[in-house]
JSON list of C-alpha atoms in Angstrom, two decimals:
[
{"chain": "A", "resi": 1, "resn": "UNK", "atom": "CA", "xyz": [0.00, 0.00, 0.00]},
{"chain": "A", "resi": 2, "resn": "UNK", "atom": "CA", "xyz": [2.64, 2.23, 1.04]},
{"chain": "A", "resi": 3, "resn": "UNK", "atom": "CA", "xyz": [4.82, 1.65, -2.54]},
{"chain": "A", "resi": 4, "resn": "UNK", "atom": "CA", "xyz": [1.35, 2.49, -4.39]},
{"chain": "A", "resi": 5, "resn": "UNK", "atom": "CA", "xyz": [0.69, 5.59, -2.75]},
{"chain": "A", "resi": 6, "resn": "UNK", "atom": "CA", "xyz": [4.54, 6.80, -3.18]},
{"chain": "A", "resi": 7, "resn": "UNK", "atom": "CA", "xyz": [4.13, 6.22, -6.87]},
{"chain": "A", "resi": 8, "resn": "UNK", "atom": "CA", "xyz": [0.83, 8.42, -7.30]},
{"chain": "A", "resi": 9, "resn": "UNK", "atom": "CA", "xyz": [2.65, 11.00, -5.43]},
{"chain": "A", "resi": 10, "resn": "UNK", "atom": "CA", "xyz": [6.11, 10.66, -7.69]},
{"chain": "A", "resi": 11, "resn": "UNK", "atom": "CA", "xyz": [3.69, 10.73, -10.46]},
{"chain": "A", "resi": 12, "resn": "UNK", "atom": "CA", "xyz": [1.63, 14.03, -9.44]},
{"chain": "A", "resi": 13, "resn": "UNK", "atom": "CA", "xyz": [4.95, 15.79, -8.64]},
{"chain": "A", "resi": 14, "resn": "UNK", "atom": "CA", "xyz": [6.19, 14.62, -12.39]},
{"chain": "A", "resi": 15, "resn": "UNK", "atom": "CA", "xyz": [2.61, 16.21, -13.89]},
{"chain": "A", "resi": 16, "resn": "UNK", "atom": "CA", "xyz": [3.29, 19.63, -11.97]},
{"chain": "A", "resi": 17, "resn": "UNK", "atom": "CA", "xyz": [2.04, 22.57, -13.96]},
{"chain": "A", "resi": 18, "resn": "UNK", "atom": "CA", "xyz": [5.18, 23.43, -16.20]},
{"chain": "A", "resi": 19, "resn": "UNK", "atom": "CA", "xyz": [6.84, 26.82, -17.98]},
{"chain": "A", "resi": 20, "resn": "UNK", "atom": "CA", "xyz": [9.99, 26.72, -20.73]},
{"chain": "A", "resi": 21, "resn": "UNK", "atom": "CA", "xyz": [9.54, 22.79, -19.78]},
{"chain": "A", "resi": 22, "resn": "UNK", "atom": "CA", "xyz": [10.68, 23.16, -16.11]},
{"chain": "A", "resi": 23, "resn": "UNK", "atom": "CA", "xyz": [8.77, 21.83, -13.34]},
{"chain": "A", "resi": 24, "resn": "UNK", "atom": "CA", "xyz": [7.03, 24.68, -11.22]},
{"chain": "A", "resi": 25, "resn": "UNK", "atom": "CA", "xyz": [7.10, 22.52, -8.03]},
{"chain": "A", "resi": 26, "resn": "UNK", "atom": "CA", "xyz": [8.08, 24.63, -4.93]},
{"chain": "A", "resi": 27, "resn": "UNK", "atom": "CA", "xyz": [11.17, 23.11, -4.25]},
{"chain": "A", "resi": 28, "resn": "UNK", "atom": "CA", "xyz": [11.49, 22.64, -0.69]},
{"chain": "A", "resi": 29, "resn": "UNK", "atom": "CA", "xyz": [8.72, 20.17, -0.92]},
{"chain": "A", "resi": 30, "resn": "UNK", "atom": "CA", "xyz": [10.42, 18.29, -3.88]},
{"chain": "A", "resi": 31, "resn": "UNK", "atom": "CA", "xyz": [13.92, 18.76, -1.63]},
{"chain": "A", "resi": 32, "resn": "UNK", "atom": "CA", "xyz": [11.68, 16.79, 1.30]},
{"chain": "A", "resi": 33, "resn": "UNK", "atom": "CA", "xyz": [9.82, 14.55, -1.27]},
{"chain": "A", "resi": 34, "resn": "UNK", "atom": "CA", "xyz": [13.13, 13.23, -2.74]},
{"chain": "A", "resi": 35, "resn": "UNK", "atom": "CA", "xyz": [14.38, 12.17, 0.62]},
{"chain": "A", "resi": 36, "resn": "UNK", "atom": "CA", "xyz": [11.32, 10.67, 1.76]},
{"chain": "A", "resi": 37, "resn": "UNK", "atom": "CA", "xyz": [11.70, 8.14, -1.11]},
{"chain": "A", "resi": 38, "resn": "UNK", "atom": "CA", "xyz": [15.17, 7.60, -0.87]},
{"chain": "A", "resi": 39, "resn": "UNK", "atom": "CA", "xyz": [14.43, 6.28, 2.77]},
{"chain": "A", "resi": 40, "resn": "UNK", "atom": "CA", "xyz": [11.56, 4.54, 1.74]},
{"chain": "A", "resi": 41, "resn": "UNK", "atom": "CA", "xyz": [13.31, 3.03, -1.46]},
{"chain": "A", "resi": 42, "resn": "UNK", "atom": "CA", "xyz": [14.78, -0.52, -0.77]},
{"chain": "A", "resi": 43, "resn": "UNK", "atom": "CA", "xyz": [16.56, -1.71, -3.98]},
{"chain": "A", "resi": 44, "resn": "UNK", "atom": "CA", "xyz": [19.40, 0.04, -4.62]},
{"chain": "A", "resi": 45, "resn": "UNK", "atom": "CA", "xyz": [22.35, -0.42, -7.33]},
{"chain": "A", "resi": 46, "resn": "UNK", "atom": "CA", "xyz": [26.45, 0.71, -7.65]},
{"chain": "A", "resi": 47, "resn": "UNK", "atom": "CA", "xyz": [26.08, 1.61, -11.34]},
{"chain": "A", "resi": 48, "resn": "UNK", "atom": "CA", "xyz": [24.57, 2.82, -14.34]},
{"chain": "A", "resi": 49, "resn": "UNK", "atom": "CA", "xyz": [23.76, 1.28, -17.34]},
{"chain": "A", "resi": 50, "resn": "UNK", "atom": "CA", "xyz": [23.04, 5.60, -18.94]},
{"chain": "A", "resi": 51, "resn": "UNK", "atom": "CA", "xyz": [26.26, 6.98, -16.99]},
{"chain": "A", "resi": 52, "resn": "UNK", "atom": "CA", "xyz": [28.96, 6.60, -14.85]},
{"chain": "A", "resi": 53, "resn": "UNK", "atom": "CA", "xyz": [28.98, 7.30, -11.21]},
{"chain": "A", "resi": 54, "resn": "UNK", "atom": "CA", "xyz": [31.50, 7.52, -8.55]},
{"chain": "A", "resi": 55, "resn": "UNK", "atom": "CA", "xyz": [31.95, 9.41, -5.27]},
{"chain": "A", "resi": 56, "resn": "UNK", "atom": "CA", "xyz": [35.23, 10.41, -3.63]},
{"chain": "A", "resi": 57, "resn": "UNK", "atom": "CA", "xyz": [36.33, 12.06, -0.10]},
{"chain": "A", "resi": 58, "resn": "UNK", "atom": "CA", "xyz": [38.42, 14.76, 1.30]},
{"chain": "A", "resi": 59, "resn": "UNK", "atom": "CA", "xyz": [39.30, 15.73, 5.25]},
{"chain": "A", "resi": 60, "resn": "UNK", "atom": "CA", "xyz": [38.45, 19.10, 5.65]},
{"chain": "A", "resi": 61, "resn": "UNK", "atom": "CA", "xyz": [38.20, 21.48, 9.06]},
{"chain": "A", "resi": 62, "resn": "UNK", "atom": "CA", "xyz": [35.94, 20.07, 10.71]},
{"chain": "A", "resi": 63, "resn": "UNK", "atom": "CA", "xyz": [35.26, 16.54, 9.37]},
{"chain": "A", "resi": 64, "resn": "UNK", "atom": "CA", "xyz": [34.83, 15.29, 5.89]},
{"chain": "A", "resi": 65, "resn": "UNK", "atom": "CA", "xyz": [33.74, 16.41, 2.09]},
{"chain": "A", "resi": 66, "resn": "UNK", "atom": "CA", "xyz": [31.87, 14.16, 0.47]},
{"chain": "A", "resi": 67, "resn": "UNK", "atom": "CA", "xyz": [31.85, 14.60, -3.84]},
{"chain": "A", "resi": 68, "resn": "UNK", "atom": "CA", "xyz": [29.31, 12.53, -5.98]},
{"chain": "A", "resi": 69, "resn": "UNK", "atom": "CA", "xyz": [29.93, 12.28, -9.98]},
{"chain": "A", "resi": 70, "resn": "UNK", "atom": "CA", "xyz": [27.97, 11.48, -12.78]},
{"chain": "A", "resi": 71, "resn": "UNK", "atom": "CA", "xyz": [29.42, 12.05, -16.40]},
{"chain": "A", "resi": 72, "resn": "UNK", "atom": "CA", "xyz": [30.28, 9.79, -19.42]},
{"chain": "A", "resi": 73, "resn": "UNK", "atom": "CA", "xyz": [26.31, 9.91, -20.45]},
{"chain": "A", "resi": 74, "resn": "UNK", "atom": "CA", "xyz": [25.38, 7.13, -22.66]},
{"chain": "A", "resi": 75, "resn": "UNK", "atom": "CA", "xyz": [22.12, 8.72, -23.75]},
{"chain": "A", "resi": 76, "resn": "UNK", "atom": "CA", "xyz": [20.98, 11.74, -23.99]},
{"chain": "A", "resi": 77, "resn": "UNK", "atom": "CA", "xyz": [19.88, 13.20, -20.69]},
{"chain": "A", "resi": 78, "resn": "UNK", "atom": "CA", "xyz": [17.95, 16.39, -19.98]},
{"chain": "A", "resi": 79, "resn": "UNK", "atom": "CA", "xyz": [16.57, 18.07, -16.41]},
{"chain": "A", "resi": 80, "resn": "UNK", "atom": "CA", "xyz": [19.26, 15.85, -14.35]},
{"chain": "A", "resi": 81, "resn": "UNK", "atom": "CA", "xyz": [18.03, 15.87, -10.52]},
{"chain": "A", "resi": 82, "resn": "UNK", "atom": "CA", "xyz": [20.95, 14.22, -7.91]},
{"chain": "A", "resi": 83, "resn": "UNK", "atom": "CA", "xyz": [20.15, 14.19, -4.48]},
{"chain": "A", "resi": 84, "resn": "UNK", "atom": "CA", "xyz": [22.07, 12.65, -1.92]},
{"chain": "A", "resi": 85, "resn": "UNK", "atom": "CA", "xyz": [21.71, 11.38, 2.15]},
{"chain": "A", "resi": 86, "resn": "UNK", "atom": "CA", "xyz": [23.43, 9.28, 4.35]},
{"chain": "A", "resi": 87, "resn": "UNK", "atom": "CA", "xyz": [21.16, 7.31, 6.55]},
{"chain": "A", "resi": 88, "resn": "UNK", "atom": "CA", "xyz": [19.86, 9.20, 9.91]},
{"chain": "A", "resi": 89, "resn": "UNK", "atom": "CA", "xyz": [21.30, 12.09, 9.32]},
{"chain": "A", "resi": 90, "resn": "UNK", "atom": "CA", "xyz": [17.79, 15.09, 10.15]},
{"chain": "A", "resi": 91, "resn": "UNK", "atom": "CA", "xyz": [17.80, 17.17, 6.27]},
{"chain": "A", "resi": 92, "resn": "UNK", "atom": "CA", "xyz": [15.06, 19.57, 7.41]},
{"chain": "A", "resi": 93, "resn": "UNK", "atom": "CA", "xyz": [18.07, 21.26, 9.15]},
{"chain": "A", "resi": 94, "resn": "UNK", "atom": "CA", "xyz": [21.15, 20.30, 7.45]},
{"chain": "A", "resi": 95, "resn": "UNK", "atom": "CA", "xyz": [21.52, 20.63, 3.64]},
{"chain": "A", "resi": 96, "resn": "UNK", "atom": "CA", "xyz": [21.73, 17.47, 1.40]},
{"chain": "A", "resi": 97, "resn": "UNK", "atom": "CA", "xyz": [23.97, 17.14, -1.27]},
{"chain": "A", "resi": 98, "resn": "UNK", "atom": "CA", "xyz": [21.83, 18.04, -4.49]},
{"chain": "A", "resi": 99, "resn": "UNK", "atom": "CA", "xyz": [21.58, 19.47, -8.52]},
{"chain": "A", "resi": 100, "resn": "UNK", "atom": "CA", "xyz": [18.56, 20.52, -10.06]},
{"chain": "A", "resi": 101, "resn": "UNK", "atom": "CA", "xyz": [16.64, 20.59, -7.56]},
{"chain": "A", "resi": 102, "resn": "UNK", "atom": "CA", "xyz": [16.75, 24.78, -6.17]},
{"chain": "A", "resi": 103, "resn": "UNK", "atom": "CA", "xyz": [18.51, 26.20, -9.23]},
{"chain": "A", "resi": 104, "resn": "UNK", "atom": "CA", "xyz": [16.21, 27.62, -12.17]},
{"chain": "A", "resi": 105, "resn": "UNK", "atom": "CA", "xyz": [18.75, 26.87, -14.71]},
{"chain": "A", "resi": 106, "resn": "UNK", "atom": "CA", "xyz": [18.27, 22.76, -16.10]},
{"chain": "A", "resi": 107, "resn": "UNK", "atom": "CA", "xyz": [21.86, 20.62, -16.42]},
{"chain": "A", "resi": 108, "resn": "UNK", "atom": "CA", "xyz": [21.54, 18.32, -19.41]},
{"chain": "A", "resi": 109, "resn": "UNK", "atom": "CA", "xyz": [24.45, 15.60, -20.68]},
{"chain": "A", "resi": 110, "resn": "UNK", "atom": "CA", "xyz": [24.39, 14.22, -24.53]},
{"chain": "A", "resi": 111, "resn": "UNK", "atom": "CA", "xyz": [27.51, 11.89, -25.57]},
{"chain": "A", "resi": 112, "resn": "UNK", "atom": "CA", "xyz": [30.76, 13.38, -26.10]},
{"chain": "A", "resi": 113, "resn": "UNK", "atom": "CA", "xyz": [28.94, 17.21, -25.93]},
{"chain": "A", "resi": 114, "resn": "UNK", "atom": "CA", "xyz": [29.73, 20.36, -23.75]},
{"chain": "A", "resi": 115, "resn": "UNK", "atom": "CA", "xyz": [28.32, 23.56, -24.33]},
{"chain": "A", "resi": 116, "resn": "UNK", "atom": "CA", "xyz": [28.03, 25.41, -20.85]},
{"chain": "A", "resi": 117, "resn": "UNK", "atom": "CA", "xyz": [25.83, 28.14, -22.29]},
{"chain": "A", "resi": 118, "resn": "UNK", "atom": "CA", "xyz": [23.19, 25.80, -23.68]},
{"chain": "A", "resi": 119, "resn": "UNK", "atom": "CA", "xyz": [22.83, 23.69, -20.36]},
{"chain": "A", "resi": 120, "resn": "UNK", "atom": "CA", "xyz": [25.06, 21.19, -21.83]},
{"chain": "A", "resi": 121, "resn": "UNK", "atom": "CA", "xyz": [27.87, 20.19, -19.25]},
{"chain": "A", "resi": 122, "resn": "UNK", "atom": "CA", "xyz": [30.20, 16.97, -19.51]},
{"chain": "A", "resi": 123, "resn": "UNK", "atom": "CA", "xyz": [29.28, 15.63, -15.94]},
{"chain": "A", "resi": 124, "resn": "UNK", "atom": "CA", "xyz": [27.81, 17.19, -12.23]},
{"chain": "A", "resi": 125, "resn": "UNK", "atom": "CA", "xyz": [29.42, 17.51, -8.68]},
{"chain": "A", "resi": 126, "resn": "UNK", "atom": "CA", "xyz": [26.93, 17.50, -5.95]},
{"chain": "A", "resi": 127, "resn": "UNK", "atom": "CA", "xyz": [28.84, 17.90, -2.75]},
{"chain": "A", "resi": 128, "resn": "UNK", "atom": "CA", "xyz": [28.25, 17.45, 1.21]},
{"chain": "A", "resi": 129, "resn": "UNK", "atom": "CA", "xyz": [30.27, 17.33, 4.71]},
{"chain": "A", "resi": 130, "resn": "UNK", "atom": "CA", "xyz": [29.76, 14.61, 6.78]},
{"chain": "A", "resi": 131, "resn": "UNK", "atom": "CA", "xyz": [31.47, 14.13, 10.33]},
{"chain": "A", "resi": 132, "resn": "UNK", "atom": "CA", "xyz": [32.66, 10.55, 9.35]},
{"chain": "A", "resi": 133, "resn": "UNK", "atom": "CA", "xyz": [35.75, 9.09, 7.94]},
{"chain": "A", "resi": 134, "resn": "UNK", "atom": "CA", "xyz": [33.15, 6.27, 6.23]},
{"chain": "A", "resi": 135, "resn": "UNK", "atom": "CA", "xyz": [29.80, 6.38, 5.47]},
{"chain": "A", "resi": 136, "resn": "UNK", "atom": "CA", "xyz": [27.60, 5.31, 2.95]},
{"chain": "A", "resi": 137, "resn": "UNK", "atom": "CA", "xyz": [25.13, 7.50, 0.65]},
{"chain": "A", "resi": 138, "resn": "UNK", "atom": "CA", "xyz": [22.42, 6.74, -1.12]},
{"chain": "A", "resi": 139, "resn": "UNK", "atom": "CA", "xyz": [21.91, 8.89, -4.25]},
{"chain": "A", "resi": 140, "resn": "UNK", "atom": "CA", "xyz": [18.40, 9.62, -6.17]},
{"chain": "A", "resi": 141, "resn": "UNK", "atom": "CA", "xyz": [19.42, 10.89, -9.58]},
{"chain": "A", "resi": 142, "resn": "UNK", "atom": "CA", "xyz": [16.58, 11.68, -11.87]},
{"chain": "A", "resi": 143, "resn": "UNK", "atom": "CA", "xyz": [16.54, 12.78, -15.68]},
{"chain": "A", "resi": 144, "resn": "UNK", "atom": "CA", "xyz": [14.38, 12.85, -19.12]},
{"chain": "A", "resi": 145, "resn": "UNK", "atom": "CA", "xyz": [14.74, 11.84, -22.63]},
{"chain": "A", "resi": 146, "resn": "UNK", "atom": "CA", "xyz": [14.91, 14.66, -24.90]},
{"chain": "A", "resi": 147, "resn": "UNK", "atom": "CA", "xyz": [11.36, 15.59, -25.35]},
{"chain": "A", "resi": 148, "resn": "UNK", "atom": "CA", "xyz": [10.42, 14.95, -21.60]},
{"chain": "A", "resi": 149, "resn": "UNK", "atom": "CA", "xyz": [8.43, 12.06, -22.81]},
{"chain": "A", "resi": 150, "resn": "UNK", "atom": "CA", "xyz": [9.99, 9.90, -20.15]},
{"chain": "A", "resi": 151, "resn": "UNK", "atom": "CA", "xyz": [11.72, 10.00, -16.79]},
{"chain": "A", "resi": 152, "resn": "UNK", "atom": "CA", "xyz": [14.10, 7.70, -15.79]},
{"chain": "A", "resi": 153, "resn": "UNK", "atom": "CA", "xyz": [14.76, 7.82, -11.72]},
{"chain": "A", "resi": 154, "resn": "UNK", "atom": "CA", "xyz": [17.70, 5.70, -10.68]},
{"chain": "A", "resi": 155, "resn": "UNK", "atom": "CA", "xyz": [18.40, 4.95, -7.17]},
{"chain": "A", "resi": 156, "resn": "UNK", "atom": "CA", "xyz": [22.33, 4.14, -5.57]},
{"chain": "A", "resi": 157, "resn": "UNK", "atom": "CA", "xyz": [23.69, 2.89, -2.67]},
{"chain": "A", "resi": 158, "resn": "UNK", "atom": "CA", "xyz": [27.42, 4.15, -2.77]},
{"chain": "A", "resi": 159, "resn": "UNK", "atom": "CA", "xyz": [30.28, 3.41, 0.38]},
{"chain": "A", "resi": 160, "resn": "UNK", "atom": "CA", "xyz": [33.02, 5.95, 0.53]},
{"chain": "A", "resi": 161, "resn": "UNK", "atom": "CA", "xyz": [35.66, 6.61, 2.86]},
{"chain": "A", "resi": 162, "resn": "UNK", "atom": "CA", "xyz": [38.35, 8.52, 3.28]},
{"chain": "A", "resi": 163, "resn": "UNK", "atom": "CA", "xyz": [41.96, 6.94, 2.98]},
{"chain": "A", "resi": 164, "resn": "UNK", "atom": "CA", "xyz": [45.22, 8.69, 4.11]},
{"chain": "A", "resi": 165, "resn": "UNK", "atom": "CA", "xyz": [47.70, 9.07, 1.37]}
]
């Protein structure tokens, strides 16, 4: 019951009212939405059969910097959404790692194709701090064919840590 009323909501979120193609959405709620179905999600996967993925740590200050990557598209995709958590961490007041989600402008990757000023970027960096040396993050990432015909919402389960050099 629970998995068929997450759906209807994904899919009345997907059918908000729409300008220049964008989703209109307020997007705190979609912020909150996304992690609600990340923790409610329970298959995850390590890769991508439409891109490459990867995530990578740094020590900083006062713990650790988290960076999540997806480039090498191997389709076209258009309105990318990322959103990352780490399991019981509180996101109402601490900012999750995310693209697409607050910014007005869309990021879109095609094969072996940059050009910033269209939208068209060879891979994203979505970015966090976390007080652990290890943790593990599960990643939403979220995108559309071309004509926004169909969306395609991929869910990860990544472990990173950070290793001393």
């Amino acid at each position: 019951m629970k998995k068929l009323l997450l759906v209807l909501l994904l899919l009345l979120s997907l059918c908000a009212c729409e300008e220049d193609g964008k989703q209109m959405a307020n997007p705190d709620e979609r912020y909150m939405f996304i992690i609600e179905m990340i923790g409610e999600h329970d298959s995850f996967q390590e890769t991508s059969n439409y891109f490459d993925i990867a995530v990578e740590m740094a020590k900083i200050e006062d713990g650790y910097r988290y960076y999540i990557t997806i480039d090498n598209p191997r389709i076209a995709m258009y309105d990318i959404e990322l959103l990352a958590i780490e399991k019981n961490v509180d996101y109402r007041n601490t900012m999750a790692a995310n693209v697409g989600i607050f910014e007005d402008k869309e990021y879109n990757m095609v094969p072996n194709q940059a050009n910033i000023e269209e939208g068209f970027v060879k891979g994203i960096v979505a970015s966090a701090i976390t007080k652990y040396p290890e943790t593990t993050l599960y990643i939403f990432v979220q995108f559309k064919n071309s004509d926004y015909s169909i969306v395609r919402s991929e869910y990860f389960r990544l472990d990173v840590s950070y290793g001393e050099e």
